[in-house]
mmCIF file of C-alpha atoms in Angstrom:
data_model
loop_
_atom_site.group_PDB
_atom_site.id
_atom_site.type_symbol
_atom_site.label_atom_id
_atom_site.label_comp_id
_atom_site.label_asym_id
_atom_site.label_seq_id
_atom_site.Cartn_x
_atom_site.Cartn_y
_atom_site.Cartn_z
ATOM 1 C CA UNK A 1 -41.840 -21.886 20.154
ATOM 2 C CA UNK A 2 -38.749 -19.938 19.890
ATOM 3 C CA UNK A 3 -37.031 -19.698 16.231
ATOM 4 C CA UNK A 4 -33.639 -21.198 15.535
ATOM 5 C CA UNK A 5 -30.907 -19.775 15.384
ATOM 6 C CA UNK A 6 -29.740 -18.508 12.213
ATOM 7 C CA UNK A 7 -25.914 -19.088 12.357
ATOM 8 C CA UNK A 8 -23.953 -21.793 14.156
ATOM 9 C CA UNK A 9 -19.968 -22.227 14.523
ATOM 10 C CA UNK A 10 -18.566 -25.742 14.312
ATOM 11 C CA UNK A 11 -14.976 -27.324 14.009
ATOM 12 C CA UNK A 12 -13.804 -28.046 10.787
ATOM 13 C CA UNK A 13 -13.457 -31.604 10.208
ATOM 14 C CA UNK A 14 -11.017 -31.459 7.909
ATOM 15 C CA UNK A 15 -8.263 -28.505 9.001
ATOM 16 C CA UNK A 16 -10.152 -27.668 12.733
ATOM 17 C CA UNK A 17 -10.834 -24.012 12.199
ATOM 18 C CA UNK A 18 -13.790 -22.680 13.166
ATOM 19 C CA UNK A 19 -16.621 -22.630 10.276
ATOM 20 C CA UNK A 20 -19.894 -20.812 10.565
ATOM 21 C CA UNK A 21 -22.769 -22.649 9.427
ATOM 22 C CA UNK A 22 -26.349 -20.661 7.887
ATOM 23 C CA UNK A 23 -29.987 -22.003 8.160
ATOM 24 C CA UNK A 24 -31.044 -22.615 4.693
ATOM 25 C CA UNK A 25 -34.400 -21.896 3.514
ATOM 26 C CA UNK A 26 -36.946 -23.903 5.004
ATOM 27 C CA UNK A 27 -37.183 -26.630 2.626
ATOM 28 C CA UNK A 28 -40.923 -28.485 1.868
ATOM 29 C CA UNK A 29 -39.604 -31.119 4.420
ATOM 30 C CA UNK A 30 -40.920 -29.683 7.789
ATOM 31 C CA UNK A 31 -38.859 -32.579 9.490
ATOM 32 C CA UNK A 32 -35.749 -30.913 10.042
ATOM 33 C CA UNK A 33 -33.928 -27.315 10.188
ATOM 34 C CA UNK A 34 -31.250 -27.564 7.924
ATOM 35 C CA UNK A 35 -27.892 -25.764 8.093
ATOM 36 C CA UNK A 36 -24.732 -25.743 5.811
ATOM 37 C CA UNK A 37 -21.648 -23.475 4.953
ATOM 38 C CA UNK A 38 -18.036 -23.758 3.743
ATOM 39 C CA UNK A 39 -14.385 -23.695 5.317
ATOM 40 C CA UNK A 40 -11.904 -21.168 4.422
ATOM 41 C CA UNK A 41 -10.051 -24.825 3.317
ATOM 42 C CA UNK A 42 -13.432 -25.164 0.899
ATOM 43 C CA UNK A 43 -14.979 -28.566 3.030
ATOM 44 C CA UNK A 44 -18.586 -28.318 3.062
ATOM 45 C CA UNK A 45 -19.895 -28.450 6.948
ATOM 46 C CA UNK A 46 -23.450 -29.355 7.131
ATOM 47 C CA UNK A 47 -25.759 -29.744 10.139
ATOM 48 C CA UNK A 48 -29.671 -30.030 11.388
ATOM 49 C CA UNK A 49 -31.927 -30.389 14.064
ATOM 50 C CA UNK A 50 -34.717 -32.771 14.026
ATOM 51 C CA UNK A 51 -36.372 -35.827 12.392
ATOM 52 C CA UNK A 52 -32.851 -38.265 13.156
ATOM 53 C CA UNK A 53 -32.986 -40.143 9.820
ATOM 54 C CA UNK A 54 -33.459 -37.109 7.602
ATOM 55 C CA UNK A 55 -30.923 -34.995 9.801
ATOM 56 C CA UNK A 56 -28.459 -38.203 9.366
ATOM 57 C CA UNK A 57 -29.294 -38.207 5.407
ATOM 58 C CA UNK A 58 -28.865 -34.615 4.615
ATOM 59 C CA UNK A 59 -25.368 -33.937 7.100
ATOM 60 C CA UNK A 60 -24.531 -37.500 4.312
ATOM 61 C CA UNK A 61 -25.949 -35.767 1.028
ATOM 62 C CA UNK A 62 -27.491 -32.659 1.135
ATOM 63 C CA UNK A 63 -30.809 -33.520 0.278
ATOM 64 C CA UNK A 64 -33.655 -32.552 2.873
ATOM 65 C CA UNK A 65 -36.242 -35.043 1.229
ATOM 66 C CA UNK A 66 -35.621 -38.538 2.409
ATOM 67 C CA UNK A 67 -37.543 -41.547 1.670
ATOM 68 C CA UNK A 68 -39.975 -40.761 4.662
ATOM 69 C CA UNK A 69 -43.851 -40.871 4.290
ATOM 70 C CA UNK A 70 -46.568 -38.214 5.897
#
């Protein structure tokens, strides 16, 4: 299994430029490899790969632990 990629460039949503997102520690959730950073116009870009619903609920909020049960 090959790692992931540590940095990824998206389009801002908010002013288009180009922002450059980080992995972020692997959090205890093992469903998802979470990614955020911040535009030079300060909006917060976030991004993952992985479980759907907690990808859709942390790009939403930030949070990697979702109401999801082992």
């Amino acid at each position: 299994m090959s790692k992931p990629a540590r940095i990824l460039t998206f389009k801002c949503a908010k002013c288009a430029k180009p922002v450059k997102v980080f992995l972020q520690q692997v959090s205890a959730c093992s469903h998802i490899t979470p990614y955020q950073g911040i535009c030079g116009c300060g909006e917060i870009r976030r991004h993952a790969t992985g479980n759907a619903e907690t990808v859709k609920a942390f790009v939403e909020t930030g949070a990697t632990h979702s109401h999801h049960h082992h």
